[in-house]
PDB file of C-alpha atoms in Angstrom:
ATOM      1  CA  MET A   2      20.761 -10.580   7.289  1.00 98.00           C
ATOM      2  CA  ASN A   3      18.852  -9.227   4.242  1.00 98.00           C
ATOM      3  CA  GLY A   4      16.335  -6.422   4.414  1.00 98.00           C
ATOM      4  CA  MET A   5      14.190  -4.281   2.135  1.00 99.00           C
ATOM      5  CA  ILE A   6      12.369  -1.037   2.779  1.00 98.00           C
ATOM      6  CA  PHE A   7       9.468  -0.084   0.444  1.00 98.00           C
ATOM      7  CA  ALA A   8       9.929   3.663  -0.238  1.00 98.00           C
ATOM      8  CA  ALA A   9       8.666   3.996  -3.795  1.00 98.00           C
ATOM      9  CA  GLY A  10       5.038   4.921  -3.227  1.00 95.00           C
ATOM     10  CA  LEU A  11       3.512   8.145  -4.481  1.00 95.00           C
ATOM     11  CA  GLY A  12       2.227   9.150  -1.013  1.00 95.00           C
ATOM     12  CA  THR A  13      -0.902  10.748  -2.466  1.00 94.00           C
ATOM     13  CA  ARG A  14      -2.689  10.542   0.911  1.00 94.00           C
ATOM     14  CA  LEU A  15       0.084  12.650   2.422  1.00 96.00           C
ATOM     15  CA  ALA A  16      -0.390  15.516  -0.002  1.00 96.00           C
ATOM     16  CA  PRO A  17       0.476  18.386   0.032  1.00 95.00           C
ATOM     17  CA  LEU A  18       3.519  17.160   1.909  1.00 95.00           C
ATOM     18  CA  THR A  19       4.419  14.836  -0.900  1.00 97.00           C
ATOM     19  CA  ASN A  20       3.894  17.323  -3.672  1.00 97.00           C
ATOM     20  CA  THR A  21       7.565  18.245  -3.450  1.00 97.00           C
ATOM     21  CA  GLN A  22       9.189  15.250  -1.709  1.00 97.00           C
ATOM     22  CA  PRO A  23       8.803  11.482  -1.389  1.00 97.00           C
ATOM     23  CA  LYS A  24       6.788  10.218   1.591  1.00 97.00           C
ATOM     24  CA  ALA A  25       9.868   8.419   2.909  1.00 98.00           C
ATOM     25  CA  LEU A  26      11.472  11.785   3.622  1.00 98.00           C
ATOM     26  CA  VAL A  27       8.512  13.251   5.550  1.00 98.00           C
ATOM     27  CA  LYS A  28       9.648  13.754   9.109  1.00 97.00           C
ATOM     28  CA  VAL A  29       8.443  12.436  12.457  1.00 97.00           C
ATOM     29  CA  GLY A  30      10.265  13.679  15.524  1.00 96.00           C
ATOM     30  CA  GLY A  31      12.611  15.752  13.312  1.00 96.00           C
ATOM     31  CA  LYS A  32      13.814  12.657  11.426  1.00 97.00           C
ATOM     32  CA  PRO A  33      12.659  11.348   7.990  1.00 98.00           C
ATOM     33  CA  LEU A  34      10.556   8.238   8.091  1.00 98.00           C
ATOM     34  CA  LEU A  35      13.215   6.548   6.069  1.00 98.00           C
ATOM     35  CA  GLU A  36      15.765   7.292   8.759  1.00 98.00           C
ATOM     36  CA  HIS A  37      13.601   5.738  11.395  1.00 98.00           C
ATOM     37  CA  ALA A  38      13.273   2.630   9.217  1.00 98.00           C
ATOM     38  CA  ILE A  39      16.947   2.337   8.381  1.00 98.00           C
ATOM     39  CA  GLU A  40      17.902   2.670  12.072  1.00 98.00           C
ATOM     40  CA  GLN A  41      15.428  -0.082  12.938  1.00 98.00           C
ATOM     41  CA  PHE A  42      16.799  -2.456  10.318  1.00 98.00           C
ATOM     42  CA  VAL A  43      20.408  -1.712  11.210  1.00 98.00           C
ATOM     43  CA  LYS A  44      19.705  -2.191  14.898  1.00 98.00           C
ATOM     44  CA  GLY A  45      18.102  -5.544  14.057  1.00 98.00           C
ATOM     45  CA  GLY A  46      21.269  -6.796  12.348  1.00 98.00           C
ATOM     46  CA  VAL A  47      20.501  -6.251   8.708  1.00 98.00           C
ATOM     47  CA  THR A  48      23.751  -6.175   6.748  1.00 98.00           C
ATOM     48  CA  THR A  49      22.340  -5.748   3.223  1.00 98.00           C
ATOM     49  CA  LEU A  50      19.481  -3.282   2.923  1.00 98.00           C
ATOM     50  CA  VAL A  51      17.705  -2.513  -0.306  1.00 99.00           C
ATOM     51  CA  ILE A  52      15.500   0.568  -0.642  1.00 98.00           C
ATOM     52  CA  ASN A  53      13.252   0.960  -3.704  1.00 98.00           C
ATOM     53  CA  VAL A  54      12.527   4.396  -5.161  1.00 98.00           C
ATOM     54  CA  HIS A  55      10.120   5.926  -7.670  1.00 98.00           C
ATOM     55  CA  HIS A  56       8.520   9.144  -6.455  1.00 97.00           C
ATOM     56  CA  PHE A  57      11.228  11.904  -6.377  1.00 98.00           C
ATOM     57  CA  PRO A  58      13.851   9.193  -6.491  1.00 98.00           C
ATOM     58  CA  ASP A  59      16.799  11.570  -6.632  1.00 98.00           C
ATOM     59  CA  GLN A  60      15.922  12.967  -3.226  1.00 98.00           C
ATOM     60  CA  ILE A  61      16.072   9.588  -1.592  1.00 98.00           C
ATOM     61  CA  ILE A  62      19.253   8.590  -3.432  1.00 98.00           C
ATOM     62  CA  ALA A  63      20.847  11.895  -2.285  1.00 98.00           C
ATOM     63  CA  TYR A  64      19.729  11.281   1.260  1.00 98.00           C
ATOM     64  CA  VAL A  65      21.145   7.763   1.347  1.00 98.00           C
ATOM     65  CA  ASN A  66      24.434   8.839  -0.199  1.00 98.00           C
ATOM     66  CA  ALA A  67      24.802  11.646   2.296  1.00 98.00           C
ATOM     67  CA  ASN A  68      23.998   9.562   5.354  1.00 98.00           C
ATOM     68  CA  LYS A  69      25.056   5.938   4.726  1.00 96.00           C
ATOM     69  CA  HIS A  70      28.430   6.599   6.424  1.00 97.00           C
ATOM     70  CA  ARG A  71      26.428   6.606   9.687  1.00 98.00           C
ATOM     71  CA  TRP A  72      25.675   2.909   9.250  1.00 98.00           C
ATOM     72  CA  PRO A  73      28.980   1.424   8.107  1.00 98.00           C
ATOM     73  CA  GLN A  74      27.945  -2.078   9.160  1.00 98.00           C
ATOM     74  CA  THR A  75      25.105  -2.152   6.576  1.00 98.00           C
ATOM     75  CA  ASN A  76      25.416  -2.070   2.786  1.00 98.00           C
ATOM     76  CA  ILE A  77      22.559   0.145   1.622  1.00 98.00           C
ATOM     77  CA  LEU A  78      21.521  -0.267  -2.048  1.00 98.00           C
ATOM     78  CA  ILE A  79      18.941   1.389  -4.224  1.00 98.00           C
ATOM     79  CA  SER A  80      16.454  -0.470  -6.417  1.00 98.00           C
ATOM     80  CA  ASP A  81      15.446   2.095  -8.970  1.00 98.00           C
ATOM     81  CA  GLU A  82      11.783   2.024 -10.169  1.00 98.00           C
ATOM     82  CA  SER A  83      11.861   5.473 -11.613  1.00 97.00           C
ATOM     83  CA  ASP A  84      10.507   4.383 -14.958  1.00 96.00           C
ATOM     84  CA  PHE A  85       7.686   2.152 -13.691  1.00 96.00           C
ATOM     85  CA  LEU A  86       6.279   1.643 -10.214  1.00 97.00           C
ATOM     86  CA  LEU A  87       6.135  -2.061  -9.482  1.00 98.00           C
ATOM     87  CA  ASP A  88       3.992  -2.209  -6.351  1.00 98.00           C
ATOM     88  CA  THR A  89       5.087  -4.254  -3.383  1.00 98.00           C
ATOM     89  CA  GLY A  90       5.364  -7.618  -5.046  1.00 98.00           C
ATOM     90  CA  GLY A  91       7.035  -6.508  -8.194  1.00 98.00           C
ATOM     91  CA  GLY A  92       9.432  -4.266  -6.189  1.00 98.00           C
ATOM     92  CA  LEU A  93      10.596  -7.213  -4.159  1.00 98.00           C
ATOM     93  CA  VAL A  94      11.109  -9.429  -7.202  1.00 98.00           C
ATOM     94  CA  LYS A  95      13.113  -6.671  -8.926  1.00 98.00           C
ATOM     95  CA  ALA A  96      15.357  -6.297  -5.875  1.00 98.00           C
ATOM     96  CA  LEU A  97      15.949 -10.039  -5.480  1.00 98.00           C
ATOM     97  CA  GLN A  98      19.199 -10.054  -7.511  1.00 97.00           C
ATOM     98  CA  MET A  99      20.704  -7.417  -5.218  1.00 98.00           C
ATOM     99  CA  PHE A 100      21.003  -9.697  -2.162  1.00 98.00           C
ATOM    100  CA  PRO A 101      24.339 -11.439  -1.703  1.00 98.00           C
ATOM    101  CA  ASP A 102      23.017 -14.760  -0.486  1.00 98.00           C
ATOM    102  CA  ASP A 103      19.876 -16.902  -0.425  1.00 98.00           C
ATOM    103  CA  LYS A 104      18.846 -16.114   3.183  1.00 98.00           C
ATOM    104  CA  PRO A 105      15.355 -14.834   3.987  1.00 98.00           C
ATOM    105  CA  ILE A 106      14.477 -11.176   3.439  1.00 99.00           C
ATOM    106  CA  VAL A 107      12.929  -9.006   6.106  1.00 98.00           C
ATOM    107  CA  VAL A 108      10.639  -6.406   4.507  1.00 98.00           C
ATOM    108  CA  GLY A 109       9.119  -3.258   5.896  1.00 98.00           C
ATOM    109  CA  ASN A 110       7.332  -0.086   4.725  1.00 97.00           C
ATOM    110  CA  ALA A 111       8.808   3.395   5.050  1.00 97.00           C
ATOM    111  CA  ASP A 112       5.393   4.779   5.953  1.00 96.00           C
ATOM    112  CA  VAL A 113       5.009   2.647   9.050  1.00 97.00           C
ATOM    113  CA  LEU A 114       6.449   3.836  12.363  1.00 97.00           C
ATOM    114  CA  CYS A 115       7.024   0.788  14.609  1.00 97.00           C
ATOM    115  CA  ASP A 116       9.636  -0.415  17.077  1.00 97.00           C
ATOM    116  CA  VAL A 117       9.249  -4.134  16.620  1.00 97.00           C
ATOM    117  CA  PRO A 118      12.779  -5.755  16.823  1.00 98.00           C
ATOM    118  CA  ILE A 119      13.760  -6.903  13.360  1.00 98.00           C
ATOM    119  CA  ASP A 120      16.057  -9.617  14.761  1.00 98.00           C
ATOM    120  CA  TRP A 121      13.118 -11.059  16.810  1.00 98.00           C
ATOM    121  CA  LEU A 122      10.847 -11.148  13.755  1.00 98.00           C
ATOM    122  CA  TYR A 123      13.582 -12.819  11.701  1.00 98.00           C
ATOM    123  CA  ALA A 124      14.270 -15.402  14.411  1.00 98.00           C
ATOM    124  CA  GLU A 125      10.547 -16.216  14.625  1.00 98.00           C
ATOM    125  CA  HIS A 126      10.455 -16.844  10.954  1.00 98.00           C
ATOM    126  CA  VAL A 127      13.607 -18.983  10.764  1.00 98.00           C
ATOM    127  CA  LYS A 128      12.581 -21.295  13.602  1.00 97.00           C
ATOM    128  CA  SER A 129       9.124 -21.812  12.029  1.00 96.00           C
ATOM    129  CA  GLY A 130      10.398 -23.134   8.734  1.00 96.00           C
ATOM    130  CA  HIS A 131       7.557 -21.356   6.909  1.00 98.00           C
ATOM    131  CA  SER A 132       7.711 -19.781   3.460  1.00 98.00           C
ATOM    132  CA  ALA A 133       6.727 -16.341   4.800  1.00 98.00           C
ATOM    133  CA  THR A 134       5.863 -14.839   8.217  1.00 98.00           C
ATOM    134  CA  LEU A 135       3.563 -11.830   8.329  1.00 98.00           C
ATOM    135  CA  LEU A 136       3.492  -9.442  11.256  1.00 98.00           C
ATOM    136  CA  THR A 137      -0.090  -8.754  12.250  1.00 98.00           C
ATOM    137  CA  ARG A 138      -2.136  -7.096  14.985  1.00 97.00           C
ATOM    138  CA  LYS A 139      -5.809  -7.080  15.822  1.00 96.00           C
ATOM    139  CA  ARG A 140      -6.687  -3.497  15.027  1.00 94.00           C
ATOM    140  CA  ASN A 141      -9.289  -1.448  13.166  1.00 92.00           C
ATOM    141  CA  SER A 142      -8.805  -1.734   9.423  1.00 95.00           C
ATOM    142  CA  THR A 143     -11.187  -2.064   6.562  1.00 95.00           C
ATOM    143  CA  ARG A 144      -8.995  -4.788   5.103  1.00 96.00           C
ATOM    144  CA  GLN A 145      -8.411  -7.878   7.220  1.00 98.00           C
ATOM    145  CA  LEU A 146      -6.391 -11.005   6.638  1.00 98.00           C
ATOM    146  CA  LEU A 147      -8.005 -14.271   7.650  1.00 98.00           C
ATOM    147  CA  PHE A 148      -6.046 -16.963   9.513  1.00 98.00           C
ATOM    148  CA  ASP A 149      -6.966 -20.404  10.778  1.00 97.00           C
ATOM    149  CA  ALA A 150      -6.511 -21.592  14.365  1.00 96.00           C
ATOM    150  CA  ASN A 151      -2.876 -22.355  13.749  1.00 96.00           C
ATOM    151  CA  GLY A 152      -2.162 -18.899  12.340  1.00 97.00           C
ATOM    152  CA  ARG A 153      -1.906 -19.946   8.682  1.00 98.00           C
ATOM    153  CA  LEU A 154      -3.048 -17.489   6.027  1.00 98.00           C
ATOM    154  CA  SER A 155      -6.433 -18.587   4.718  1.00 98.00           C
ATOM    155  CA  GLY A 156      -8.064 -15.541   3.220  1.00 98.00           C
ATOM    156  CA  TRP A 157      -8.764 -11.837   3.011  1.00 98.00           C
ATOM    157  CA  ARG A 158     -11.844  -9.695   3.694  1.00 97.00           C
ATOM    158  CA  ASN A 159     -12.875  -6.097   2.859  1.00 97.00           C
ATOM    159  CA  LEU A 160     -15.106  -5.005   5.717  1.00 96.00           C
ATOM    160  CA  THR A 161     -16.498  -2.143   3.727  1.00 96.00           C
ATOM    161  CA  SER A 162     -17.424  -3.841   0.486  1.00 96.00           C
ATOM    162  CA  GLY A 163     -17.961  -7.355   1.896  1.00 94.00           C
ATOM    163  CA  GLU A 164     -15.570  -8.766  -0.720  1.00 96.00           C
ATOM    164  CA  GLU A 165     -13.743 -11.928   0.362  1.00 96.00           C
ATOM    165  CA  ARG A 166     -10.957 -14.144  -1.006  1.00 97.00           C
ATOM    166  CA  LEU A 167     -10.816 -17.631   0.512  1.00 97.00           C
ATOM    167  CA  PRO A 168      -8.174 -19.664  -1.233  1.00 97.00           C
ATOM    168  CA  ARG A 169      -8.264 -22.362   1.436  1.00 96.00           C
ATOM    169  CA  LEU A 170     -12.013 -22.701   1.503  1.00 93.00           C
ATOM    170  CA  LYS A 171     -11.915 -26.454   0.845  1.00 91.00           C
ATOM    171  CA  GLU A 172      -9.461 -26.983   3.719  1.00 93.00           C
ATOM    172  CA  VAL A 173     -10.896 -24.920   6.563  1.00 93.00           C
ATOM    173  CA  GLU A 174     -14.208 -23.951   8.050  1.00 91.00           C
ATOM    174  CA  THR A 175     -14.840 -20.244   7.527  1.00 90.00           C
ATOM    175  CA  SER A 176     -16.356 -20.000  10.980  1.00 90.00           C
ATOM    176  CA  SER A 177     -13.017 -20.982  12.529  1.00 94.00           C
ATOM    177  CA  LEU A 178     -11.135 -18.153  10.818  1.00 97.00           C
ATOM    178  CA  HIS A 179     -10.058 -15.025  12.717  1.00 97.00           C
ATOM    179  CA  GLU A 180      -9.233 -11.559  11.413  1.00 98.00           C
ATOM    180  CA  SER A 181      -5.913  -9.784  11.874  1.00 98.00           C
ATOM    181  CA  ALA A 182      -4.603  -6.702  10.070  1.00 98.00           C
ATOM    182  CA  PHE A 183      -1.243  -6.755   8.280  1.00 98.00           C
ATOM    183  CA  CYS A 184       1.320  -4.441   9.879  1.00 98.00           C
ATOM    184  CA  GLY A 185       3.515  -3.887   6.871  1.00 97.00           C
ATOM    185  CA  PHE A 186       6.435  -6.144   8.097  1.00 98.00           C
ATOM    186  CA  HIS A 187       7.099  -9.624   6.837  1.00 98.00           C
ATOM    187  CA  VAL A 188       9.903 -12.128   6.320  1.00 98.00           C
ATOM    188  CA  ILE A 189       9.964 -14.212   3.182  1.00 98.00           C
ATOM    189  CA  GLU A 190      12.095 -17.053   1.753  1.00 98.00           C
ATOM    190  CA  GLN A 191      13.848 -16.172  -1.463  1.00 98.00           C
ATOM    191  CA  GLY A 192      12.593 -19.388  -3.095  1.00 98.00           C
ATOM    192  CA  LEU A 193       9.058 -18.022  -2.903  1.00 98.00           C
ATOM    193  CA  VAL A 194      10.141 -14.679  -4.354  1.00 98.00           C
ATOM    194  CA  ARG A 195      11.796 -16.480  -7.305  1.00 98.00           C
ATOM    195  CA  PHE A 196       8.495 -18.314  -7.872  1.00 98.00           C
ATOM    196  CA  TRP A 197       6.951 -14.923  -8.770  1.00 98.00           C
ATOM    197  CA  LEU A 198       9.442 -14.118 -11.510  1.00 98.00           C
ATOM    198  CA  PRO A 199       9.552 -12.359 -13.991  1.00 97.00           C
ATOM    199  CA  VAL A 200       9.538  -8.815 -12.768  1.00 98.00           C
ATOM    200  CA  ARG A 201       6.122  -7.186 -13.187  1.00 98.00           C
ATOM    201  CA  LYS A 202       3.694  -5.008 -11.211  1.00 98.00           C
ATOM    202  CA  PHE A 203       1.735  -6.867  -8.553  1.00 98.00           C
ATOM    203  CA  SER A 204       0.720  -6.670  -4.886  1.00 98.00           C
ATOM    204  CA  ILE A 205       2.525  -8.854  -2.328  1.00 98.00           C
ATOM    205  CA  ILE A 206      -0.662  -9.536  -0.440  1.00 98.00           C
ATOM    206  CA  ASP A 207      -2.391 -10.730  -3.601  1.00 98.00           C
ATOM    207  CA  ALA A 208       0.592 -12.916  -4.288  1.00 98.00           C
ATOM    208  CA  TYR A 209       0.492 -14.426  -0.776  1.00 98.00           C
ATOM    209  CA  LEU A 210      -3.215 -15.245  -1.192  1.00 98.00           C
ATOM    210  CA  ASN A 211      -2.500 -16.849  -4.585  1.00 98.00           C
ATOM    211  CA  VAL A 212      -0.148 -19.356  -3.020  1.00 98.00           C
ATOM    212  CA  ALA A 213      -1.805 -19.730   0.367  1.00 98.00           C
ATOM    213  CA  SER A 214      -3.072 -23.233  -0.427  1.00 96.00           C
ATOM    214  CA  ASP A 215       0.361 -24.520  -1.298  1.00 96.00           C
ATOM    215  CA  ASP A 216       2.803 -22.501   0.769  1.00 97.00           C
ATOM    216  CA  LYS A 217       3.087 -22.160   4.491  1.00 97.00           C
ATOM    217  CA  ILE A 218       2.373 -18.497   5.171  1.00 98.00           C
ATOM    218  CA  TYR A 219       1.731 -17.738   8.778  1.00 98.00           C
ATOM    219  CA  GLU A 220       1.200 -14.747  11.077  1.00 98.00           C
ATOM    220  CA  VAL A 221       3.063 -13.630  14.118  1.00 98.00           C
ATOM    221  CA  ASP A 222       1.241 -11.200  16.403  1.00 97.00           C
ATOM    222  CA  LEU A 223       2.736  -7.779  17.204  1.00 97.00           C
ATOM    223  CA  SER A 224       2.816  -7.629  20.999  1.00 95.00           C
ATOM    224  CA  SER A 225       1.107  -4.656  22.657  1.00 94.00           C
ATOM    225  CA  GLU A 226       4.448  -3.694  24.189  1.00 95.00           C
ATOM    226  CA  TYR A 227       5.541  -2.295  20.778  1.00 97.00           C
ATOM    227  CA  TYR A 228       4.114   0.781  19.157  1.00 97.00           C
ATOM    228  CA  TRP A 229       2.808   0.778  15.612  1.00 98.00           C
ATOM    229  CA  TYR A 230       1.559   3.762  13.519  1.00 97.00           C
ATOM    230  CA  ASP A 231       0.484   3.960   9.945  1.00 96.00           C
ATOM    231  CA  VAL A 232       1.644   7.399   8.802  1.00 96.00           C
ATOM    232  CA  GLY A 233       0.058   7.204   5.338  1.00 92.00           C
ATOM    233  CA  THR A 234      -2.246  10.233   5.789  1.00 96.00           C
ATOM    234  CA  VAL A 235      -1.709  13.759   7.130  1.00 96.00           C
ATOM    235  CA  GLU A 236      -4.056  12.986  10.063  1.00 96.00           C
ATOM    236  CA  LYS A 237      -2.209   9.747  10.955  1.00 96.00           C
ATOM    237  CA  LEU A 238       1.137  11.491  10.592  1.00 96.00           C
ATOM    238  CA  LYS A 239       0.012  14.069  13.204  1.00 97.00           C
ATOM    239  CA  THR A 240      -1.024  11.301  15.578  1.00 97.00           C
ATOM    240  CA  ALA A 241       2.324   9.557  15.192  1.00 97.00           C
ATOM    241  CA  GLU A 242       4.145  12.843  15.670  1.00 97.00           C
ATOM    242  CA  GLU A 243       2.255  13.504  18.910  1.00 97.00           C
ATOM    243  CA  PHE A 244       3.077  10.031  20.227  1.00 96.00           C
ATOM    244  CA  TYR A 245       6.728  10.126  19.226  1.00 95.00           C
ATOM    245  CA  SER A 246       7.289  13.622  20.664  1.00 94.00           C
ATOM    246  CA  SER A 247       5.812  12.571  23.957  1.00 94.00           C
ATOM    247  CA  THR A 248       7.944   9.436  24.309  1.00 94.00           C
ATOM    248  CA  HIS A 249      11.359  10.394  22.951  1.00 90.00           C
TER     249      HIS A 249
END
C-alpha cells in the first residue's frame, strides 16, 4: 500500500514552537506528530511511505534516518521541497514518481491527530471504484465542502466570506447539497495525480473542485468512534495534548 504524509508546511500558526523546528516534530503525548502519523500508516499496512519536507527539512530527515529501523516493514522516503514549497497538490505530484506501483495513495497531514484505520479508509476507496475518497466529518469549520445526496463532491463554501465554488451547479440543486469538513485524509488514484502534471504549486482541494464535474470524488464520513484533532495552532495543540494524555 502506498502512503504520503504532508510535513512540509511552515507551521506559522504554531509559532513560537515552529520558530526552531518543523511542525511535524512538535510533540503530543511525548511523541512528535510525525511519529504518530508514521505509526498510524504503518499499522494500516502502508509499505511505501513518502514524507515531504520544506521547513527545517534537515531535522525531519535526521529524525526519519534515526528511527526508520523501528518500522522495517515500511520503506520511508523523503520528497524534498527545500527549495520551493509546493502546497498539497504540487507536493503529491512531485512525490508520484517515488511510488513503486500504480496502486492508490493514502494521504494524510502531519498536523492532524486521528486514529482512523488507514486500511479501512483504503478498502472503502478501493471497493467504491472512485477517483478519490475524502475523509470528512460534520464539524465546525469556516470552510466546508459540499456534497450531493450520494456523497459526491459538488462544491465548496467559506462560511465567513460567503464565497462559494459550485462546479456541478448544472447537475445538482444547491438546496440538496450538504456541508462536511475535510479531515485531512484522502485516498487518490494515481491516474488522477498524473492528470495534474507537471509539478507546480497548487492546492489539492482546488484541484479536486476543478475536476469534480468529470471525476468521481466522494466523501466517506469519519465515525464518531474515532478521535480527530487539528493541531495547527498552539491552542488546538493544547486541547489535543489534554485529550491524548487522558486516554493513553
